[in-house]
Coordinates of C-alpha atoms in Angstrom, one line a residue:
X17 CA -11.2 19.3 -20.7
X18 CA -13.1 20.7 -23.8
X19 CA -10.0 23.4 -24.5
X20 CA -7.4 22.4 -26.5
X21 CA -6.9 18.5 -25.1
X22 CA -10.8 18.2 -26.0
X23 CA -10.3 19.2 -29.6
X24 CA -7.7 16.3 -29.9
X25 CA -10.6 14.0 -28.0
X26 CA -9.0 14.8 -25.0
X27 CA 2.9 1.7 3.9
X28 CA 5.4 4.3 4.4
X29 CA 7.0 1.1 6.2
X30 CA 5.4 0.6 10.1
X31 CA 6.8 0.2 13.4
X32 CA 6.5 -2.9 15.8
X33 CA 3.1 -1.5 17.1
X34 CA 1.6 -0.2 13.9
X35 CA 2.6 -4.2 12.7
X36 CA 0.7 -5.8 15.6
X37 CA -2.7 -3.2 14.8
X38 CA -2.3 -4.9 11.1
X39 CA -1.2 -8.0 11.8
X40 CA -4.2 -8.3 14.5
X41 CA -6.5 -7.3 11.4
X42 CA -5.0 -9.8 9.1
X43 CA -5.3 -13.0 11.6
X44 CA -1.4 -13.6 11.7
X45 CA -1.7 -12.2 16.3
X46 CA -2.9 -14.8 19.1
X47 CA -5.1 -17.4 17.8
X48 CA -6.5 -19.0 14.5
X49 CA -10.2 -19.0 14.7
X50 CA -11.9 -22.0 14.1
X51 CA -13.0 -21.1 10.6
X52 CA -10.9 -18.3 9.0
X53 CA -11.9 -17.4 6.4
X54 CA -15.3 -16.3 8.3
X55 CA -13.2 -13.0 8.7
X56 CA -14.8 -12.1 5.2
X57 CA -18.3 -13.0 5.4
X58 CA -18.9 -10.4 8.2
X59 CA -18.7 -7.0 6.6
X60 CA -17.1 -4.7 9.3
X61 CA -16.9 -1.2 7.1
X62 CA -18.1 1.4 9.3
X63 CA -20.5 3.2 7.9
X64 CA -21.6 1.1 5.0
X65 CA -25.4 1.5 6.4
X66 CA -25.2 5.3 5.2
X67 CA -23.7 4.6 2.3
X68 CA -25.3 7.5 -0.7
X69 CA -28.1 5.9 -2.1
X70 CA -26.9 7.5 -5.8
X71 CA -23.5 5.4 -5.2
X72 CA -25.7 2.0 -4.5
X73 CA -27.7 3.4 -7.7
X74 CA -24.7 3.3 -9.5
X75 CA -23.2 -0.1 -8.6
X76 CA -27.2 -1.7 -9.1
X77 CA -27.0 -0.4 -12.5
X78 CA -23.3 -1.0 -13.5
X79 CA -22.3 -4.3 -11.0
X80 CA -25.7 -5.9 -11.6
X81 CA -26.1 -5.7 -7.6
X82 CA -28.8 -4.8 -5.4
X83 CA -28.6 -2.5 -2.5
X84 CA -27.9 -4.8 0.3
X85 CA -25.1 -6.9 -1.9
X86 CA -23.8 -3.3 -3.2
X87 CA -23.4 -2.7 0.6
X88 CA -22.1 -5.8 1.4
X89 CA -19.2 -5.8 -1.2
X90 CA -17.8 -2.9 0.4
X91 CA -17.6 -4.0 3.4
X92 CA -15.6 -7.0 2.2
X93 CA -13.6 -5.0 0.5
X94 CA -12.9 -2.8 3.3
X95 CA -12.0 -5.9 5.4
X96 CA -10.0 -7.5 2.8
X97 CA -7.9 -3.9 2.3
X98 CA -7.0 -3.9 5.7
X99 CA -5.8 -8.0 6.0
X100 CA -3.6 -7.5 2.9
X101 CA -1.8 -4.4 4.2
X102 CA -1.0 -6.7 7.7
X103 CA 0.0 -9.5 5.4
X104 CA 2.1 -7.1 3.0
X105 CA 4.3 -6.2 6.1
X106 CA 4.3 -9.7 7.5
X107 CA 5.6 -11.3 3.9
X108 CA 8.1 -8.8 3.7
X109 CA 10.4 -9.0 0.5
X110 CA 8.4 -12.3 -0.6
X111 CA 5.2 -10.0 -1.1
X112 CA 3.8 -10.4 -4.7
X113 CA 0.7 -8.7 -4.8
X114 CA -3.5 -8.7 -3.6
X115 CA -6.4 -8.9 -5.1
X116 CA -10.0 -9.4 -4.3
X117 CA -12.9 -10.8 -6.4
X118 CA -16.4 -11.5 -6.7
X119 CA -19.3 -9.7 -4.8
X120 CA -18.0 -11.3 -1.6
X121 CA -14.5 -9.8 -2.5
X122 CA -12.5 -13.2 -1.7
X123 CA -9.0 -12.0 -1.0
X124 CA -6.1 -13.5 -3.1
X125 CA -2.3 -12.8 -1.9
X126 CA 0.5 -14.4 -3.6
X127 CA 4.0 -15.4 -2.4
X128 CA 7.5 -16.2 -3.7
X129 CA 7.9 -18.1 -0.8
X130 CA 5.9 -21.5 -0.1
X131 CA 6.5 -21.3 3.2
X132 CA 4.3 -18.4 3.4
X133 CA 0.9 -20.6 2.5
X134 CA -0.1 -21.7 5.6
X135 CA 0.3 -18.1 7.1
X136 CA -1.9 -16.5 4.3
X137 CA -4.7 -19.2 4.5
X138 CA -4.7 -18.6 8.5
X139 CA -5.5 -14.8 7.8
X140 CA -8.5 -15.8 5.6
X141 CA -7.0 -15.3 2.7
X142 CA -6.2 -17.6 -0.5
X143 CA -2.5 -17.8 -1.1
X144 CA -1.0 -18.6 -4.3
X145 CA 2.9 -19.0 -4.7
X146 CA 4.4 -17.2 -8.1
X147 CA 7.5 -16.9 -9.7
X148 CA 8.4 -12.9 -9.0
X149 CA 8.1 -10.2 -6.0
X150 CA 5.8 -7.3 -6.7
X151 CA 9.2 -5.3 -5.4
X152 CA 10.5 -7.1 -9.1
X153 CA 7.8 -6.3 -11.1
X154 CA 7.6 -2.4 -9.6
X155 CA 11.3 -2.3 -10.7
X156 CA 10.9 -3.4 -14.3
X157 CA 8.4 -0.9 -14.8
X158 CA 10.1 1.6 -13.3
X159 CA 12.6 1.1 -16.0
X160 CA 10.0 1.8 -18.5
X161 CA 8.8 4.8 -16.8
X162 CA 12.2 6.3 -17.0
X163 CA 12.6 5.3 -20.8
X164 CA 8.7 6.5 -21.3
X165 CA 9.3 10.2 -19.4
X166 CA 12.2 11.0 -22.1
X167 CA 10.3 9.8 -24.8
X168 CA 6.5 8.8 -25.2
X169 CA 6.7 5.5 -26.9
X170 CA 5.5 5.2 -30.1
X171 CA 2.5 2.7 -30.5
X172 CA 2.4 1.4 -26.4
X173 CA -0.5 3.3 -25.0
X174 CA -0.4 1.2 -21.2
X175 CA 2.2 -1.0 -19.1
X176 CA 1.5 -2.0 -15.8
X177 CA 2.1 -4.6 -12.9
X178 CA -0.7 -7.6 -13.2
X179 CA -0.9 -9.4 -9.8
X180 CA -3.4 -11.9 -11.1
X181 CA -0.7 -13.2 -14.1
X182 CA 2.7 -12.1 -11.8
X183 CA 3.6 -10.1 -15.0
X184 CA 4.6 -6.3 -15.8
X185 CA 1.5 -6.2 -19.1
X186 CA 2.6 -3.9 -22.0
X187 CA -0.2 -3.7 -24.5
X188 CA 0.9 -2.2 -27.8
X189 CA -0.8 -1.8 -31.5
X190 CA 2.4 -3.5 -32.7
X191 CA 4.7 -6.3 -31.2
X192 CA 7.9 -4.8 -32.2
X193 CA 7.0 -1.5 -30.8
X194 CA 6.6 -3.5 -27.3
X195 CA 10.5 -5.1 -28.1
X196 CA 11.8 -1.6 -28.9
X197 CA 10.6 -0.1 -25.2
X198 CA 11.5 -3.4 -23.7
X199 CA 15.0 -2.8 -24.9
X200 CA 15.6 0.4 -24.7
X201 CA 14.6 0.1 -20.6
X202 CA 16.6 -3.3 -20.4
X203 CA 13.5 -5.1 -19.1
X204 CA 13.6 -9.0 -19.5
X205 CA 11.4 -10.3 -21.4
X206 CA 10.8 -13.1 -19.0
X207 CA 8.9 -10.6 -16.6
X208 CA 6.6 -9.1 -19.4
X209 CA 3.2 -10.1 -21.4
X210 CA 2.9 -8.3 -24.5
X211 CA -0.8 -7.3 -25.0
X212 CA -2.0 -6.7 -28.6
X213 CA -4.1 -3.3 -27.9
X214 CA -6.3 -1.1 -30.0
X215 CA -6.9 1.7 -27.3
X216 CA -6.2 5.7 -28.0
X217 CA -6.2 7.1 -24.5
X218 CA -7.1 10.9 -24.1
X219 CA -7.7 13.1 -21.3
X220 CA -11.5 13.7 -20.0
X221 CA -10.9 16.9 -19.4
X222 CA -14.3 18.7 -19.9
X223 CA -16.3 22.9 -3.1
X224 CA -18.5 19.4 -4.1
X225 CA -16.4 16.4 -6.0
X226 CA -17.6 16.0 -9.3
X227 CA -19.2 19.3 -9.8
X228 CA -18.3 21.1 -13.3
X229 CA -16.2 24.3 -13.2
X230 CA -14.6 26.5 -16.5
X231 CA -10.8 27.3 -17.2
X232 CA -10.8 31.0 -17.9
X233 CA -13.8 30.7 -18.9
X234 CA -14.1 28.1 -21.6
X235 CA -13.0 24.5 -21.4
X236 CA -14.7 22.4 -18.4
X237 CA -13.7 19.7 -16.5
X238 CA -14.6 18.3 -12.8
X239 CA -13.5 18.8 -9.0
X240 CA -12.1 15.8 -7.7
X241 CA -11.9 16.5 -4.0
X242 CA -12.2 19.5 -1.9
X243 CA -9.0 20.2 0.0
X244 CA -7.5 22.6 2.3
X245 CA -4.0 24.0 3.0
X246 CA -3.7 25.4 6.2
X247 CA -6.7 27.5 6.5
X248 CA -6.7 28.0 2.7
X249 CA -9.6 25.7 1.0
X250 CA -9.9 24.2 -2.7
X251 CA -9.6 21.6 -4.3
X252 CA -7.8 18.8 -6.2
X253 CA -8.3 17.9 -9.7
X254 CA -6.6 16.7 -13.3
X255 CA -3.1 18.2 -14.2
X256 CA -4.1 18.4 -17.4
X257 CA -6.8 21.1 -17.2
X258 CA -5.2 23.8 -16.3
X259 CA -1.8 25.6 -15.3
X260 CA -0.7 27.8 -12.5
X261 CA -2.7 31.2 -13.0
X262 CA -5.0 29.5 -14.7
X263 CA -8.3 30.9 -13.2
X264 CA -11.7 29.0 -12.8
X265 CA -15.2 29.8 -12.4
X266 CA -17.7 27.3 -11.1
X267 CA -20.5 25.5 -12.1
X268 CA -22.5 28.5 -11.8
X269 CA -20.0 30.5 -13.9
X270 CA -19.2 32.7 -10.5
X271 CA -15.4 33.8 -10.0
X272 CA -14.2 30.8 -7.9
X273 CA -9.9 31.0 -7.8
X274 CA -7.1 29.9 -10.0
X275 CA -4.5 26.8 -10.6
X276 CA -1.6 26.5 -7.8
X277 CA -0.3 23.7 -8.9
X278 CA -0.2 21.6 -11.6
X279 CA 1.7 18.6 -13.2
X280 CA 1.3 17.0 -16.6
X281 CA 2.8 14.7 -18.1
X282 CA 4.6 12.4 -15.8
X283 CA 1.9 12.7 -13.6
X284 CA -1.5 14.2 -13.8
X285 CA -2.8 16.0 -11.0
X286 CA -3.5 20.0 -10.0
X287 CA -5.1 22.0 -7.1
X288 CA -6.5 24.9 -7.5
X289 CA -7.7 27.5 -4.6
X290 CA -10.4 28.9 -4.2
X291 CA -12.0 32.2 -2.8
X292 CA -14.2 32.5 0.4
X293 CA -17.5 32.5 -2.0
X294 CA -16.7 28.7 -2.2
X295 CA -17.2 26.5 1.1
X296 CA -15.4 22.8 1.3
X297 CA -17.5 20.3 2.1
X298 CA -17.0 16.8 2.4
X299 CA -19.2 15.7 -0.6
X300 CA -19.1 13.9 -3.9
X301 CA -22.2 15.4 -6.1
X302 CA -24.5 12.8 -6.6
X303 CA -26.3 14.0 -9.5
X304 CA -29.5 13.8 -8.1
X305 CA -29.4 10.7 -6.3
X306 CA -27.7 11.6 -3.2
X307 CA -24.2 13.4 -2.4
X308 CA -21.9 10.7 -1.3
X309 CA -20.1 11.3 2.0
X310 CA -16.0 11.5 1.8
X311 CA -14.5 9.7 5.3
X312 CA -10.7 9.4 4.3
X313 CA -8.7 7.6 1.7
X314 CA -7.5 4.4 2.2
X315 CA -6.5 3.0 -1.5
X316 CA -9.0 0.1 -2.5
X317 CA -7.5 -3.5 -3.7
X318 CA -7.1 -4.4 -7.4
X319 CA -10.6 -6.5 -8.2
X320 CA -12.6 -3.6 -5.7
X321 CA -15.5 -1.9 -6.7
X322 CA -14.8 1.8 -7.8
X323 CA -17.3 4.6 -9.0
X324 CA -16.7 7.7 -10.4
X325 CA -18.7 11.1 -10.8
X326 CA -18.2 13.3 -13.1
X327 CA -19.8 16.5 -14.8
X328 CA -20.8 14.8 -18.8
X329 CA -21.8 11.6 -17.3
X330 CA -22.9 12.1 -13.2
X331 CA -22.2 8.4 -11.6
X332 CA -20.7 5.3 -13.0
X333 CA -19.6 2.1 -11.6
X334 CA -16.6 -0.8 -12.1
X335 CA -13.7 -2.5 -10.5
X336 CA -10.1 -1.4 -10.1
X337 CA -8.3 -3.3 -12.5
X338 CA -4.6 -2.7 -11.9
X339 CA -2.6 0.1 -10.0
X340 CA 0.6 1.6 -10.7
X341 CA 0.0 2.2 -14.8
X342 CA 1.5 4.2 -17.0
X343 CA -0.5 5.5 -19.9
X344 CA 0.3 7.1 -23.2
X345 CA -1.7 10.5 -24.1
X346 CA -1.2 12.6 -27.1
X347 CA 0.6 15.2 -25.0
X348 CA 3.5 12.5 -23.4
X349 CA 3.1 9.4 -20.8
X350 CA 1.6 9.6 -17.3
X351 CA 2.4 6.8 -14.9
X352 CA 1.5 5.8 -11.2
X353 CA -2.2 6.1 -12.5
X354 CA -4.8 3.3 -11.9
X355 CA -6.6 1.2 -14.6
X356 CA -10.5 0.8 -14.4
X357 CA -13.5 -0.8 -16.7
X358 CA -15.3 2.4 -15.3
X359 CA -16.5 4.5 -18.5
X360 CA -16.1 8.2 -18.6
X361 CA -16.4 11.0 -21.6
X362 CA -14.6 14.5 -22.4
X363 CA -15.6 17.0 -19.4
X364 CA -15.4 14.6 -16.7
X365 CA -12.0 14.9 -16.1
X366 CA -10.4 15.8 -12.9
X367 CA -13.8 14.4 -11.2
X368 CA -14.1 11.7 -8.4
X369 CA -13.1 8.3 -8.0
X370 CA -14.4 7.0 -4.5
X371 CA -14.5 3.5 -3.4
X372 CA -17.2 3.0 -0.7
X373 CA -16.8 6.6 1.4
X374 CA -13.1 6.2 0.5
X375 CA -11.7 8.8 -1.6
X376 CA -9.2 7.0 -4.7
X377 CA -8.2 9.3 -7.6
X378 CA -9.3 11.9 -9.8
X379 CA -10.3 11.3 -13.8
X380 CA -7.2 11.1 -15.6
X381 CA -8.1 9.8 -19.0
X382 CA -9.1 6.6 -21.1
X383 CA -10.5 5.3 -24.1
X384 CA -14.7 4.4 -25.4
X385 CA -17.1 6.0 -23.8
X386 CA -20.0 5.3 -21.2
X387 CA -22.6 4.5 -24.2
X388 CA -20.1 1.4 -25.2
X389 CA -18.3 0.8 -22.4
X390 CA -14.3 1.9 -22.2
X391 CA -11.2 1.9 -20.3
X392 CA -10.5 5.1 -17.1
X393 CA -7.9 6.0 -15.6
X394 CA -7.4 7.9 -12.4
X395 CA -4.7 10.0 -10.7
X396 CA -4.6 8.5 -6.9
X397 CA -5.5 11.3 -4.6
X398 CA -2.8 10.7 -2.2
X399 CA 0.5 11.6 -3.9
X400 CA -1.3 14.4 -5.0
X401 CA -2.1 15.1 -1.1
X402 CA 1.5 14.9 -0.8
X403 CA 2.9 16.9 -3.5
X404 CA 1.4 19.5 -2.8
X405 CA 0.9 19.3 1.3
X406 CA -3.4 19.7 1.2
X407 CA -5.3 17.6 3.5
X408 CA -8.3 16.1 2.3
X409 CA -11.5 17.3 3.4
X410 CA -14.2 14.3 5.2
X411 CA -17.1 14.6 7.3
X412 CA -14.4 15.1 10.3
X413 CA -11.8 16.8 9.0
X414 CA -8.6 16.8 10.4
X415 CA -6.7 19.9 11.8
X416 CA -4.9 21.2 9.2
X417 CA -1.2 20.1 9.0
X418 CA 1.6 22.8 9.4
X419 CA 2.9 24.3 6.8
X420 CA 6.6 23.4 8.5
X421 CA 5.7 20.1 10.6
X422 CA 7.6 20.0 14.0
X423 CA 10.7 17.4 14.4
X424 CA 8.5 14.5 14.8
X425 CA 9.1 13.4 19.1
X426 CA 9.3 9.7 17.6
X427 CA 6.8 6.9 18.2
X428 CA 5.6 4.3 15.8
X429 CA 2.7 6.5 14.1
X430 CA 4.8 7.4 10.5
X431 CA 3.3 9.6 7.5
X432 CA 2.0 7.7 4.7
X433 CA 1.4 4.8 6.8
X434 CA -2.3 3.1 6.1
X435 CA -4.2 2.6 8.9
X436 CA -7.3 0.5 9.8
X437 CA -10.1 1.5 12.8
X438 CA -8.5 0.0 15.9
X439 CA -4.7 0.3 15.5
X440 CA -3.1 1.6 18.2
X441 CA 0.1 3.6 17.7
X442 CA 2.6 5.4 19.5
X443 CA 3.4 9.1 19.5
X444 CA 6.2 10.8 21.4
X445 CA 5.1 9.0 25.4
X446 CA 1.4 8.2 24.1
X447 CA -0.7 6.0 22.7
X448 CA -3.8 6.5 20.4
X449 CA -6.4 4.0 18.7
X450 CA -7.2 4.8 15.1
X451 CA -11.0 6.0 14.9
X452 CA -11.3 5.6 10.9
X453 CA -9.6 4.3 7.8
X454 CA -7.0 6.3 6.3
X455 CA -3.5 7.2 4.9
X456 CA -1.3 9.1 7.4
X457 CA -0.1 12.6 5.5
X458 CA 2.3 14.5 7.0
X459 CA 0.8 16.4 9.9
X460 CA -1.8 14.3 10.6
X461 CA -0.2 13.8 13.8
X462 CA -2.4 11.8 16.4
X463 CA -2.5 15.0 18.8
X464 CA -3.3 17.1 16.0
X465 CA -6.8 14.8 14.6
X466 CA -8.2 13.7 17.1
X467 CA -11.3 13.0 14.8
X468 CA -8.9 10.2 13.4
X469 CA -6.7 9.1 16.9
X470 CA -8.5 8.2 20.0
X471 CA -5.2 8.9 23.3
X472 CA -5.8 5.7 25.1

């Protein structure tokens, strides 16, 4: 945003049949195959054949890839997504995190049970048995959340939940400041790695993601993801650009609507509506390479490639490095954000962060810049989905959801629920297939899209 916050540099749990769709996915239904972990060397991510060609621009440049391995990591990636989710339900309790890595995106879940091993290495994956549950880790830094929304502590810009060390990471300028929030929340200090940290987050707050628009007419900052809510269309972006009544003007300084939403601190995300001069489309602005094509939203791994378009810096590339963090601005904490080496500058807040044609996050904030390299955060675009009751807009979007959803006539199909292509769920006396990757919001009911359920 270049207003005010410039000038200071700004599985819902599833049913039995859901489980089996997974499960199926993640190698843990019928029989072992006689080489596993073959799962992963077969990229099965529809669509990665029309992937934008300003996307596998971005990951060439960024990744150090070339357009066939740029394609190929995604659909790993995808694959990988979908076997942890069957293995997360299978491990239950004893879960302790996922994570992929390399270009071939070799999956990595880890266990506080050893008797879990041999189930994780049928599914393809590698297991590795650790000390605490990832239900553990979420808890402790919970408890900082809660200590961190009264009061924004002093000199601890980040915490979050590290799969690959089995730790909840605090990085702070100072140690002590790190043991005054670890007391104050009542955290152990046997479940946390104090980080020594020299980062100063601020916001990047400067219907196509990524495009520019103008707060009443001055600061800047960038769609995330067109949206509609009921037959109302806009768009989701940063909390911190703007508040309710705010209005906006696009790219081409034309009227375009005003803030209906909008949270910040705590969280950082908005929506804004917009008037019928403005048409959604399912799009990420390529900035001249291509518009990228938005299919759904199913929430990459930690270790995933991740790109992001904004309207400073157009396209640029990383990996997620950890989900669930909480980060420290100026203006008070945000948390539930995710960590990336993607770089980003003022004015590109709000804008897209897509994995593949999967939609993540909107810019949050971060540190550096994309001449040096920094540190980006993003709001995931699903909670703000939820909050606010908007249904992403892909290349086959959905039938709007109800403003009041019906009693639900039961069935295994449950809102916020991933879901791979191929599931098959129940819904009242039917059945349906899944027909693409996504997260169930509510509404989505199987009747209701059928250009994501298939009645079989």
């Amino acid at each position: 945003m270049e207003s005010s916050v410039l000038r200071r540099r700004a599985l819902a749990a599833c049913t039995a049949t859901v489980a089996v769709g997974a499960l199926a996915l993640a190698g843990l239904t019928g029989s072992a195959s006689a080489d596993p972990a073959s799962r992963f060397r077969t990229p099965t991510a529809t669509g990665t054949g029309q992937l934008s060609p300003g996307l596998l621009k971005a990951m060439q440049r960024d990744l150090g890839l070339t357009a066939d391995e740029a394609r190929s990591r995604i659909g790993h990636e995808t694959r990988a997504a979908a076997v942890a989710a069957g293995l997360k339900h299978s491990l239950g309790a004893d879960f302790a995190g996922a994570r992929v890595s390399g270009d071939g995106a070799a999956l990595t879940v880890a266990t506080t049970d050893a008797s879990d091993v041999a189930r994780i290495r049928e599914a393809g994956a590698r297991p590795v048995v650790v000390e605490h549950s990832q239900a553990e880790l979420d808890s402790a830094k919970a408890a900082l959340d809660r200590v961190a929304l009264r009061r924004a502590p002093d000199g601890v810009p980040v915490w979050y939940v590290d799969p690959a060390t089995n730790r909840v990471v605090v990085r702070a300028a100072r140690a002590s400041a790190a043991e005054g929030f670890l007391a104050e929340a009542g955290v152990p200090r046997a479940l946390v790695t104090v980080r020594r940290s020299t980062e100063r987050p601020r916001t990047f707050a400067d219907l196509r993601g990524g495009d520019a628009y103008y707060m009443n007419g001055s600061g800047r900052c960038s769609i995330g993801f067109p949206v509609k809510r009921g037959s109302q269309s806009g768009f989701v972006s940063a909390g911190h650009c703007g508040t309710p009544g705010v209005s906006t003007s696009g790219y081409n300084q034309q009227a375009q609507g005003s803030f209906q939403g909008s949270t910040f601190p705590g969280r950082d995300y908005s929506w804004v509506a917009t008037n019928t001069g403005w048409t959604p489309r399912a799009l990420v602005n390529g900035y001249g390479n291509g518009d990228v094509t938005v299919a759904g939203s199913t929430e990459a791994l930690e270790g995933a490639s991740i790109c992001r378009s904004g309207s400073t810096t157009g396209w640029h590339c990383g990996t997620v490095q950890q989900r669930n963090t909480s980060v420290t601005y100026q203006e008070g904490t945000v948390s539930g954000v995710t960590r990336t080496n993607v770089c980003a500058e003022p004015g590109d807040s709000g804008g897209s962060f897509i994995s593949g044609s999967q939609a993540q996050g909107v810019t949050s904030g971060g540190s550096g810049n994309c001449s040096q390299g920094g540190t980006t955060y993003f709001q995931p675009v699903n909670p703000a989905l939820q909050a606010y009751g908007l249904t992403l807009v892909t290349n086959s979007t959905p039938t709007d959801p109800p403003t009041d959803p019906p009693t639900e006539p039961g069935g295994s199909w449950a809102a916020g629920t991933t879901y791979a292509a191929g599931d098959v769920v129940t819904y009242g006396s039917d059945s349906y297939r899944c027909l693409q990757p996504h997260q169930a919001q509510p509404g989505w009911t199987p009747p209701n899209v059928p250009a994501l359920w298939q009645r079989v």
